[in-house]
PDB file of C-alpha atoms in Angstrom:
ATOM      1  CA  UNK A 236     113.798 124.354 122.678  1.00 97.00           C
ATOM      2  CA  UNK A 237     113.587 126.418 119.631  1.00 98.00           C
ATOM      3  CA  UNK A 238     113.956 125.552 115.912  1.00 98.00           C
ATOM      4  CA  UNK A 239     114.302 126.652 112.842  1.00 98.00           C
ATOM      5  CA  UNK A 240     114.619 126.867 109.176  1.00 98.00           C
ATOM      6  CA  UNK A 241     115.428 129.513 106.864  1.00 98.00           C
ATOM      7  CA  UNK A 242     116.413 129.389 103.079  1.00 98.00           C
ATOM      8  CA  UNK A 243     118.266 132.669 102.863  1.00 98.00           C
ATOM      9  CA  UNK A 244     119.321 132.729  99.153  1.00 98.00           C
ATOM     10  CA  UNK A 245     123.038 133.170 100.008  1.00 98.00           C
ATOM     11  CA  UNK A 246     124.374 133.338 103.458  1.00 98.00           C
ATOM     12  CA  UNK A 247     127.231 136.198 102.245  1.00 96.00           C
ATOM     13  CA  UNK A 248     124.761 138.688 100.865  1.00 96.00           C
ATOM     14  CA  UNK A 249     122.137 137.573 103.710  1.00 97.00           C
ATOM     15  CA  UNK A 250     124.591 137.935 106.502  1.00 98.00           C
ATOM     16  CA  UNK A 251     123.838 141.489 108.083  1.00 97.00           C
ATOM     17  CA  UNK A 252     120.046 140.140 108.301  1.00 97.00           C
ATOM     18  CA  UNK A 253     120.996 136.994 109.772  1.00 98.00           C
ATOM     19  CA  UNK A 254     122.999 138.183 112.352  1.00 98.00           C
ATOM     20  CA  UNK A 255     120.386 140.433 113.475  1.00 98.00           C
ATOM     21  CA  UNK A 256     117.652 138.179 113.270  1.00 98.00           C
ATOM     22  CA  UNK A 257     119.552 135.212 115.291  1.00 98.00           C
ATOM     23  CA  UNK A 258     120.328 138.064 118.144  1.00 98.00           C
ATOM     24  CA  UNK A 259     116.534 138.763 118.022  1.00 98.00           C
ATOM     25  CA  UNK A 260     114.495 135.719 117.516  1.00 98.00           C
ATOM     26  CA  UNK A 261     117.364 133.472 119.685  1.00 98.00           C
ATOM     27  CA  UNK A 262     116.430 129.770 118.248  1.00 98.00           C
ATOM     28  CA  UNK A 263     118.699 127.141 119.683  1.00 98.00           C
ATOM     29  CA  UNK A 264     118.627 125.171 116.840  1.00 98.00           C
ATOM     30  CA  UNK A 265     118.674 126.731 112.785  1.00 98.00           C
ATOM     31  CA  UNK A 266     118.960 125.155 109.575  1.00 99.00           C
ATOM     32  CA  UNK A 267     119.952 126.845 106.491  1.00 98.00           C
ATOM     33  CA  UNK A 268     119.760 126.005 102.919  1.00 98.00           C
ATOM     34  CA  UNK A 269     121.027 127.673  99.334  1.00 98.00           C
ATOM     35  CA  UNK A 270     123.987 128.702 101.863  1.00 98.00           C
ATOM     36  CA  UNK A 271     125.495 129.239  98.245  1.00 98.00           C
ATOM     37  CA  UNK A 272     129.363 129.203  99.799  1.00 97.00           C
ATOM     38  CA  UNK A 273     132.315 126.475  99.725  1.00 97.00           C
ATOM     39  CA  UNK A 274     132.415 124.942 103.595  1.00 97.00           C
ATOM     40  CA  UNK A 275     135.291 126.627 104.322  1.00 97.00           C
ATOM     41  CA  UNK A 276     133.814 130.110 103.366  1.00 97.00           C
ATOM     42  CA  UNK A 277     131.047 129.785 106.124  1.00 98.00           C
ATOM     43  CA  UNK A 278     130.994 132.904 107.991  1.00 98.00           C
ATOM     44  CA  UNK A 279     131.228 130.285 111.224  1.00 98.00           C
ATOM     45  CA  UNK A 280     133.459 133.047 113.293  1.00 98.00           C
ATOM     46  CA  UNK A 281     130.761 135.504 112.755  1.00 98.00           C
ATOM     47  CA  UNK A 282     127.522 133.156 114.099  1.00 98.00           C
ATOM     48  CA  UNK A 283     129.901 131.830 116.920  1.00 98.00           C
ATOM     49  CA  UNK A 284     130.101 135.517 118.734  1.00 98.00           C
ATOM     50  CA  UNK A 285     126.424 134.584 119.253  1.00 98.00           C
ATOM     51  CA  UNK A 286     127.038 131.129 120.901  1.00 98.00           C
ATOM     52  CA  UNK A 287     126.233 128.823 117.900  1.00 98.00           C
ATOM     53  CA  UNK A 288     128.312 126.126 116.965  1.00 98.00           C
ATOM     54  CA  UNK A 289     128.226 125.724 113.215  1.00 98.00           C
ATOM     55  CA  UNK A 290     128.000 122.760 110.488  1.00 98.00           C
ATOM     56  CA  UNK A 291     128.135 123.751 107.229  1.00 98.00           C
ATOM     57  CA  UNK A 292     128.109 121.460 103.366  1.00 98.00           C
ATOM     58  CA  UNK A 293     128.716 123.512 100.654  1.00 97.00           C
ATOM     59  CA  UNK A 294     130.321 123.349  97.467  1.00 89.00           C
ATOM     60  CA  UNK A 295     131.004 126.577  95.580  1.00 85.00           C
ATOM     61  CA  UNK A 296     127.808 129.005  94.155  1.00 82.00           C
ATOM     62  CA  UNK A 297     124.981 126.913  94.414  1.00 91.00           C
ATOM     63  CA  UNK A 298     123.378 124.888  97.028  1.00 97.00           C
ATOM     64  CA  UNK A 299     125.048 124.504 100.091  1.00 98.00           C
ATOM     65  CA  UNK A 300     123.116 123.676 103.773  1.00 98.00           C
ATOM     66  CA  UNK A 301     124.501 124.347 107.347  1.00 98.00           C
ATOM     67  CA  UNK A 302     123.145 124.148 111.215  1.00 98.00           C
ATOM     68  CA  UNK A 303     123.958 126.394 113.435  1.00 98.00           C
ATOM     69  CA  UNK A 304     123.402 125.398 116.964  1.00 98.00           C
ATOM     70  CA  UNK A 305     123.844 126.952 120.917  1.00 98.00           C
ATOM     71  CA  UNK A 306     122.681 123.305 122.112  1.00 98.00           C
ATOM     72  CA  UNK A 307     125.765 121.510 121.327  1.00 98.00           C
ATOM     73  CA  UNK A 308     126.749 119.807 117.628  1.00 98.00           C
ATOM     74  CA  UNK A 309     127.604 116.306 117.008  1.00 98.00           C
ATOM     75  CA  UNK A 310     127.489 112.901 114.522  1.00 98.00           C
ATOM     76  CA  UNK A 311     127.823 115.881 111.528  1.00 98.00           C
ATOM     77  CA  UNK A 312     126.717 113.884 108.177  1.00 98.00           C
ATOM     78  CA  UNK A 313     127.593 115.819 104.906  1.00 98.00           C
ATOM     79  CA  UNK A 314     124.730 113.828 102.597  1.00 98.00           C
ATOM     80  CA  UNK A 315     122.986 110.583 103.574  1.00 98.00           C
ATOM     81  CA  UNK A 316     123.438 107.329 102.431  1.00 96.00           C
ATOM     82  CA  UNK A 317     122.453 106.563  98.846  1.00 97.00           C
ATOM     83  CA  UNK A 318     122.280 109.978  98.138  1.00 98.00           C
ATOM     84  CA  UNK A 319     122.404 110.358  93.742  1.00 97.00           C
ATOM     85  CA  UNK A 320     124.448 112.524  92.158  1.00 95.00           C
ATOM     86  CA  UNK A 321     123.144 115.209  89.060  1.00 94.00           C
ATOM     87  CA  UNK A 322     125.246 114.764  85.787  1.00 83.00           C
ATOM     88  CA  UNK A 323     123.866 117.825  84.148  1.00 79.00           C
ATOM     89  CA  UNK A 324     122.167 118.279  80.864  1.00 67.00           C
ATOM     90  CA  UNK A 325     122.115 120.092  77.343  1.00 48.00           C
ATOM     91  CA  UNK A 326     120.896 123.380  77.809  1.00 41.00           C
ATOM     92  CA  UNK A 327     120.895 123.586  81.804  1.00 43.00           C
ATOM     93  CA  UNK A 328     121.730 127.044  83.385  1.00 42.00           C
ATOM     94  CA  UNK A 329     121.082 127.821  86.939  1.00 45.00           C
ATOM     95  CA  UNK A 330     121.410 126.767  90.439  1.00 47.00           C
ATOM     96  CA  UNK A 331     123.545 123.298  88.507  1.00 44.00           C
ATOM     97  CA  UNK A 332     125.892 123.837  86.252  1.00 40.00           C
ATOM     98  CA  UNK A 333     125.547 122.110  82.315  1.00 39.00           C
ATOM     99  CA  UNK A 334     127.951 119.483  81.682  1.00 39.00           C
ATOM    100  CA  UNK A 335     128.486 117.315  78.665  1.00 41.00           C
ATOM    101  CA  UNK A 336     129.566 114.027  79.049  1.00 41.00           C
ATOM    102  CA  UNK A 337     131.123 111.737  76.443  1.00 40.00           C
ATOM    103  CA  UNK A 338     131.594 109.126  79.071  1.00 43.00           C
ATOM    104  CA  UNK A 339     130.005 108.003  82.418  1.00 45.00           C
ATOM    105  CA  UNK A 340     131.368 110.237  85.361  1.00 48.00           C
ATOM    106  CA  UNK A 341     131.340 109.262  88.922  1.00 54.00           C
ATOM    107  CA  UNK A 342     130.520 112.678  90.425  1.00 80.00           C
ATOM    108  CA  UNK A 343     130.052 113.079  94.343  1.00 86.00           C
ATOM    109  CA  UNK A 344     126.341 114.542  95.361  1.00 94.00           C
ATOM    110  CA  UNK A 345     125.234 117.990  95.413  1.00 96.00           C
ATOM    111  CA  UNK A 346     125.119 120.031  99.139  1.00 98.00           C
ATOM    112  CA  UNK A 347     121.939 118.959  99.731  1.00 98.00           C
ATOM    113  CA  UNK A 348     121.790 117.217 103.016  1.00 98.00           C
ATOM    114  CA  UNK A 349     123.291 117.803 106.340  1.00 98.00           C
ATOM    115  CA  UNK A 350     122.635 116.296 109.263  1.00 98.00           C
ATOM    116  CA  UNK A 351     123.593 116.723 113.300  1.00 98.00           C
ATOM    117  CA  UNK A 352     122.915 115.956 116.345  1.00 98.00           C
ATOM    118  CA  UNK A 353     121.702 118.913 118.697  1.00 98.00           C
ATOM    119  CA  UNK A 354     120.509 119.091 122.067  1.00 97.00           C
ATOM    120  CA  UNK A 355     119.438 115.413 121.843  1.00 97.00           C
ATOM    121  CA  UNK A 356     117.330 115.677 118.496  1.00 98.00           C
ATOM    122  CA  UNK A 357     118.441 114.427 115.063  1.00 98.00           C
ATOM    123  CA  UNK A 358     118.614 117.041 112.538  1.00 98.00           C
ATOM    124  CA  UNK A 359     118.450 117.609 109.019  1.00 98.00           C
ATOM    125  CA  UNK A 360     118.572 120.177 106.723  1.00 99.00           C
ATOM    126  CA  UNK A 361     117.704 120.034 103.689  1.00 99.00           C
ATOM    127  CA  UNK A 362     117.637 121.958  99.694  1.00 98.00           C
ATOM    128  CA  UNK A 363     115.203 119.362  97.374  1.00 98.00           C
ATOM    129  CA  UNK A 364     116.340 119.737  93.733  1.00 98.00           C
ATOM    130  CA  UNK A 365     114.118 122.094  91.518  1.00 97.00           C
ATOM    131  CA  UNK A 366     113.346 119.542  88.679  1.00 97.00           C
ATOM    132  CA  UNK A 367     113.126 122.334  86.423  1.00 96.00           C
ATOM    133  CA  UNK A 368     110.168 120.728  84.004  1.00 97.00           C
ATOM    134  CA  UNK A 369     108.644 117.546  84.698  1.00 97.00           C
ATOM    135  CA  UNK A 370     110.627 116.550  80.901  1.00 96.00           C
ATOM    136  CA  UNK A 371     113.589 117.532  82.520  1.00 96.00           C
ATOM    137  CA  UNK A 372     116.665 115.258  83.549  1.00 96.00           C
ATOM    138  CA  UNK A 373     116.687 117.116  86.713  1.00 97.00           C
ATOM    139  CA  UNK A 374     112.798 116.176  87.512  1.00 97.00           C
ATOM    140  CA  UNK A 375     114.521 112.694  87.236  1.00 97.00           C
ATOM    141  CA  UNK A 376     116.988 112.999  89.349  1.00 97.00           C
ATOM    142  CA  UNK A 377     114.986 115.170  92.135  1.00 98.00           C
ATOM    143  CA  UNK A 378     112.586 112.046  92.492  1.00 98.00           C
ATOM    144  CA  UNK A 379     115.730 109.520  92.517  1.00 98.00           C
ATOM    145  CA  UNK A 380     116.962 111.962  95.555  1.00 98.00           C
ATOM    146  CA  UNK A 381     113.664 112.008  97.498  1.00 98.00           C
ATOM    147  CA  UNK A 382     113.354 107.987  97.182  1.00 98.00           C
ATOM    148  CA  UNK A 383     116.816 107.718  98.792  1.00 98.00           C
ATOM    149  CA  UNK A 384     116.159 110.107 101.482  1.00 98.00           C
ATOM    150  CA  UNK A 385     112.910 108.400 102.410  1.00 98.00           C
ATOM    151  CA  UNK A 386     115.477 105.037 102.779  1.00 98.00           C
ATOM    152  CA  UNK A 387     118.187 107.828 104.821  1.00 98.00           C
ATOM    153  CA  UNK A 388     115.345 108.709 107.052  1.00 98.00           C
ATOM    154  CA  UNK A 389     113.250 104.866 107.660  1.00 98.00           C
ATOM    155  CA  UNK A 390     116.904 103.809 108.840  1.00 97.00           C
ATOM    156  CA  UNK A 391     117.366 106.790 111.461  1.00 97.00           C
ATOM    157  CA  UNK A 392     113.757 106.355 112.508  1.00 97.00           C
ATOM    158  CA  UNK A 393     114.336 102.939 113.222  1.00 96.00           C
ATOM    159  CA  UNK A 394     116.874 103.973 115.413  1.00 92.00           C
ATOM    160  CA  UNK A 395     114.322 105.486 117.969  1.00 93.00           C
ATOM    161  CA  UNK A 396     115.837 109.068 118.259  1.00 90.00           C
ATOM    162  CA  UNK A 397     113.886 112.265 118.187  1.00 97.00           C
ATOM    163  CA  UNK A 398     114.083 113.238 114.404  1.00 98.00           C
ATOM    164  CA  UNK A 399     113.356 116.250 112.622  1.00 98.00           C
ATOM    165  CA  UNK A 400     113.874 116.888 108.855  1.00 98.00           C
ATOM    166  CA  UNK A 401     113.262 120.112 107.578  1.00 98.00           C
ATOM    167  CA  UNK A 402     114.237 123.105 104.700  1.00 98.00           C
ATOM    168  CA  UNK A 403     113.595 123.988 101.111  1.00 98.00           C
ATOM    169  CA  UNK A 404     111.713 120.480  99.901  1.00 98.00           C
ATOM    170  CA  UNK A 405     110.677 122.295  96.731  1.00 98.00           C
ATOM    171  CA  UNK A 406     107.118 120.518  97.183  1.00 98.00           C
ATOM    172  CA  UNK A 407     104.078 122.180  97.766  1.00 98.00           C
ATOM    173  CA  UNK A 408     102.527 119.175  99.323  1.00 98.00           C
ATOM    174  CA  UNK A 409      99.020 120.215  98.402  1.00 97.00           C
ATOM    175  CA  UNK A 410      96.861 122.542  96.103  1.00 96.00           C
ATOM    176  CA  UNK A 411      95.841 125.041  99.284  1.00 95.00           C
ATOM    177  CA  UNK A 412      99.645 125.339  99.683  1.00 96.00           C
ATOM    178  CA  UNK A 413      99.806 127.178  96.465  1.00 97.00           C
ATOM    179  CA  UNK A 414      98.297 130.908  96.231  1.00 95.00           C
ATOM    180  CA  UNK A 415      96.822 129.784  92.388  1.00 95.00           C
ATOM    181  CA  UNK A 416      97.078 126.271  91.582  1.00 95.00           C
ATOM    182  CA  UNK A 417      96.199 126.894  87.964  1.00 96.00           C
ATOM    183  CA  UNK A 418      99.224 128.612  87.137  1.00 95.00           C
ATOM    184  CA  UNK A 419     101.240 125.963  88.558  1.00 93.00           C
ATOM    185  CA  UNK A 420      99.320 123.397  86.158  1.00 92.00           C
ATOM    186  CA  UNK A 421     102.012 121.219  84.386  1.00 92.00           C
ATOM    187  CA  UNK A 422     104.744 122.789  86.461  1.00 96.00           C
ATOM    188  CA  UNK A 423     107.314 121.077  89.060  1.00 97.00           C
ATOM    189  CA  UNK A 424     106.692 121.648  92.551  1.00 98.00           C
ATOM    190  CA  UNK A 425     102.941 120.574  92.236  1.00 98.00           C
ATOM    191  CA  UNK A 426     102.615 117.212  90.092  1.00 98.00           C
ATOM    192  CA  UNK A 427     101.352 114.082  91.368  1.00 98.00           C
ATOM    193  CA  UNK A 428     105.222 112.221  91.861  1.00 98.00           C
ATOM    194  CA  UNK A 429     106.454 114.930  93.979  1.00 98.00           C
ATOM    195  CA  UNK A 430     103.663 114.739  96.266  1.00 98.00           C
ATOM    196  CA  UNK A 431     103.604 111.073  96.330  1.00 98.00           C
ATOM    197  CA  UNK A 432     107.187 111.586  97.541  1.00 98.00           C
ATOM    198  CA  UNK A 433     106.341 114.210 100.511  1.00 98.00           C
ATOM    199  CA  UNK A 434     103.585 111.405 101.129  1.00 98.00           C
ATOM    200  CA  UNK A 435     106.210 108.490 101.483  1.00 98.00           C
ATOM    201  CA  UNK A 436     108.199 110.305 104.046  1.00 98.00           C
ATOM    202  CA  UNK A 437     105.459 111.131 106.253  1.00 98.00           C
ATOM    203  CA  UNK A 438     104.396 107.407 105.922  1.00 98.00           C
ATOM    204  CA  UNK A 439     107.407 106.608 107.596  1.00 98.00           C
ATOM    205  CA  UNK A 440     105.957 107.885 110.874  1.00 98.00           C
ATOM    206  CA  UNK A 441     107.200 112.414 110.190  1.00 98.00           C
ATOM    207  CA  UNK A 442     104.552 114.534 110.910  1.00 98.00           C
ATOM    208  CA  UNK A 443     104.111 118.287 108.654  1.00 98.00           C
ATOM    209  CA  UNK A 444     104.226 120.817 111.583  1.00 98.00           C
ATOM    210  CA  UNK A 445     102.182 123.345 109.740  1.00 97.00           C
ATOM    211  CA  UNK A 446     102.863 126.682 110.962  1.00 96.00           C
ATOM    212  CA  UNK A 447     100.151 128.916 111.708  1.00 91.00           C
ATOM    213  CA  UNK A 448      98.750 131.314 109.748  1.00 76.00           C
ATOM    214  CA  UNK A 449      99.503 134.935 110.302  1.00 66.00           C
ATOM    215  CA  UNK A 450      98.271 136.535 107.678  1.00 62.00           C
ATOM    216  CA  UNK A 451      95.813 135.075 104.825  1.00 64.00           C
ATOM    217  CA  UNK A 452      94.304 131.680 104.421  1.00 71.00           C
ATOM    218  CA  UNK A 453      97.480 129.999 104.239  1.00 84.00           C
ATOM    219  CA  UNK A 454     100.774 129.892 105.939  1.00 94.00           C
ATOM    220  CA  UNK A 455     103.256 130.390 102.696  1.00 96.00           C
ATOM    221  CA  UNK A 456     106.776 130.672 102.797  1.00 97.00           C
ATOM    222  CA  UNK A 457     108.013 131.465  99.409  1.00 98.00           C
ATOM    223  CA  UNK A 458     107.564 134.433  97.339  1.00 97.00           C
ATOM    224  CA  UNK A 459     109.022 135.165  93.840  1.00 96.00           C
ATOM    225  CA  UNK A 460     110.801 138.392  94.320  1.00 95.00           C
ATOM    226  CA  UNK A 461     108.619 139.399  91.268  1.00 91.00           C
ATOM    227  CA  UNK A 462     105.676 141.110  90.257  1.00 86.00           C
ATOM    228  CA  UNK A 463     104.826 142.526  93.951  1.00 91.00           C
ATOM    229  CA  UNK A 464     104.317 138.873  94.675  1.00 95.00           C
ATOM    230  CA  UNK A 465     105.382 138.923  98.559  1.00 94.00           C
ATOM    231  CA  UNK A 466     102.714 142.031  99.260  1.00 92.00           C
ATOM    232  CA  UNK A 467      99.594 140.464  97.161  1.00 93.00           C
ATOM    233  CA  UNK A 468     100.631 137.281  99.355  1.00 92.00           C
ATOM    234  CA  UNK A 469     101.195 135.369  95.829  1.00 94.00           C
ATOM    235  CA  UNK A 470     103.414 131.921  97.726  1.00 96.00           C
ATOM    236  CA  UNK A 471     103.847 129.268  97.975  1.00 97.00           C
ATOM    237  CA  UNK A 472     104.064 126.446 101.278  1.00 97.00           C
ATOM    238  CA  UNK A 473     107.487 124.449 100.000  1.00 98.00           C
ATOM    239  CA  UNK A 474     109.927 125.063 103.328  1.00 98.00           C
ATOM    240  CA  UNK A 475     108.501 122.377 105.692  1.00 98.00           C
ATOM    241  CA  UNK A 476     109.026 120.959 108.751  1.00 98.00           C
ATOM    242  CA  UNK A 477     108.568 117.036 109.279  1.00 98.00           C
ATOM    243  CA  UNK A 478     108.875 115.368 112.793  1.00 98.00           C
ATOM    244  CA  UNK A 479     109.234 112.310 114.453  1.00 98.00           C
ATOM    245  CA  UNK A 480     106.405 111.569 116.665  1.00 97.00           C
ATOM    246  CA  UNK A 481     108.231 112.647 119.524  1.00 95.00           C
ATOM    247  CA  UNK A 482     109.192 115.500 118.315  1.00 98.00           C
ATOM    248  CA  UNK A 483     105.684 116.140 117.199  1.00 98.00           C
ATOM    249  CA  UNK A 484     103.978 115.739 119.968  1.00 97.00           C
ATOM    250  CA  UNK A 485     106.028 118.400 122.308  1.00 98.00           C
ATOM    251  CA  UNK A 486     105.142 121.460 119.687  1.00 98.00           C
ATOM    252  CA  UNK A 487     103.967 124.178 121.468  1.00 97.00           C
ATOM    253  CA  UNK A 488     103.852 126.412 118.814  1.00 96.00           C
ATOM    254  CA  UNK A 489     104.850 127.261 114.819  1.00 97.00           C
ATOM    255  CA  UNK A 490     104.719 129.945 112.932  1.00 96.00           C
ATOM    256  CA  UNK A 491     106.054 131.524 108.965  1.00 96.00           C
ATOM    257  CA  UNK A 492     108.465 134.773 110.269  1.00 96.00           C
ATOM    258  CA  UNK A 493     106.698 136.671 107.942  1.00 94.00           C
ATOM    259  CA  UNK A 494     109.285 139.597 108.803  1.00 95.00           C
ATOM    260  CA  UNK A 495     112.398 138.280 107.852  1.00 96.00           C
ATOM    261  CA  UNK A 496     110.948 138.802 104.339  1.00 96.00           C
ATOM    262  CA  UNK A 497     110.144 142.117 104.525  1.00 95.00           C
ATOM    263  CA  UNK A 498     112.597 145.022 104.189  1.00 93.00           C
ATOM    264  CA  UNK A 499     115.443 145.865 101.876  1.00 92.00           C
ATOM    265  CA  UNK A 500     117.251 142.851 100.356  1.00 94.00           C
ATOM    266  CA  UNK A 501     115.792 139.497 102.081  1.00 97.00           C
ATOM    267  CA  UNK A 502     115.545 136.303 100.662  1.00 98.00           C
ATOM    268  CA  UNK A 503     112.824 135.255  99.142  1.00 98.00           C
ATOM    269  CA  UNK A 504     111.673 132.850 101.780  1.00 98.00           C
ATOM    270  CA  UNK A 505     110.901 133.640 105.273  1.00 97.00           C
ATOM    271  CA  UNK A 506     112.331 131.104 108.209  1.00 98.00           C
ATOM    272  CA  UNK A 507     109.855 128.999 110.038  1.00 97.00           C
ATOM    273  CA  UNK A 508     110.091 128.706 113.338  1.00 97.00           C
ATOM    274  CA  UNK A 509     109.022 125.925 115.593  1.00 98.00           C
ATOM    275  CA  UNK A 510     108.726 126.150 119.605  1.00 98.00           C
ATOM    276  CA  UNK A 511     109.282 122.682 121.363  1.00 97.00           C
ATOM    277  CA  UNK A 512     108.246 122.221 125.372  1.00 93.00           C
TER     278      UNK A 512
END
């Protein structure tokens, strides 16, 4: 059985290259974040002339997560339990849009979280919040969301299926996973509360299926489109792949698609891609 997960920075403006690269790399099992399109929208017909079945939780322009499957597709959960909701805040711009509130305002969660049932295993897919700044509402709110997906998960783990939660956790879970952790000093994605999240999941019995490396000392799968960062290898490891034990253990092989990345238009993260026996 084959896996995999691939931010691709807008599924519409993505979809030539994802066509091509499900017909070539054939994983049975894909999840997709920053899908960045309404459900409905999905370009479902399009994946389904290639035998996946497709899930998808989006929104509008931001966000948005989907799993495509050829291994069947079933219990579909758009969020997970407990899941907060993001108000907004003066001055925000970006993937959430600013809102000012006079009064409180029940809003429904952000496309965030999906999860399905394929081929037997559990699956997530996931887009972590940003958190912006650590001063920021949004850091606030991205911690609140990882506590109640740690809850999510320890109830579905103590259901005893094979479990795998994976995507964009916006987490580089440790210094090495960083190409210069100075720069990242005092930034999100790095400080001590986000990593003490990552660590809470895997206490919960998920194991980080690090890919292997293919080129460098580490196996990054994030590069800002700027500054030549991709080609002087300047990433970041924030897509990851955690696994129940069961899951875990059958892993024959993992590895960053450093290819998907390359070429004219790609996102700016490259899919990982996990190889079960």
């Amino acid at each position: 059985m084959r896996l995999a997960t691939w931010n691709v920075n807008s599924v519409k403006a993505r979809l030539p290259r994802l066509l091509t690269w499900l017909d070539e790399t054939k994983p049975d099992v894909v999840c997709l974040q920053e899908t960045k399109c309404r459900a409905d929208q999905f370009p479902a017909a399009e994946v389904e002339e290639l035998g996946y079945a497709t899930a998808a939780h989006g929104d509008g322009r931001w966000n948005g997560v989907a799993v495509l499957s050829r291994v069947g597709i079933e219990d579909v959960s758009n969020g997970f339990p407990g899941e907060p909701s993001y108000a907004g805040e003066a001055g925000a711009e970006g993937e959430d849009e600013q809102m000012e509130l006079s009064e409180p305002v029940l809003l429904a969660p952000e496309a965030r979280a999906l999860g399905a049932t394929c081929g037997g295993v559990r699956v997530w897919s996931l887009y972590a919040p940003n958190g912006r700044t650590p001063e920021s509402a949004h850091y606030t709110y991205k911690l609140a969301w990882f506590a109640a997906l740690r809850d999510a998960l320890a109830e579905e783990l103590a259901a005893g299926s094979p479990l795998v939660a994976c995507g964009d956790y916006n987490v580089a879970p440790t210094d090495e996973d960083v190409w210069d952790p100075a720069v990242f000093a005092g930034s999100t994605h790095v400080t001590p509360p986000e990593r003490q999240s990552l660590a809470e999941l895997r206490a919960l019995g998920l194991h980080d299926v690090v890919p292997t490396i293919a080129k460098g000392p580490h196996p990054y799968t994030y590069w800002d489109y700027r500054a030549g960062a991709f080609h002087k290898d300047m990433g970041m490891r924030i897509d990851l792949f955690y696994a129940s034990e069961h899951v875990a253990g059958r892993v024959a092989s993992a590895y960053v698609d450093r290819e998907a990345r390359k070429g004219k238009g790609p996102s700016d993260h490259a899919p990982i891609i996990v190889d079960l026996d």
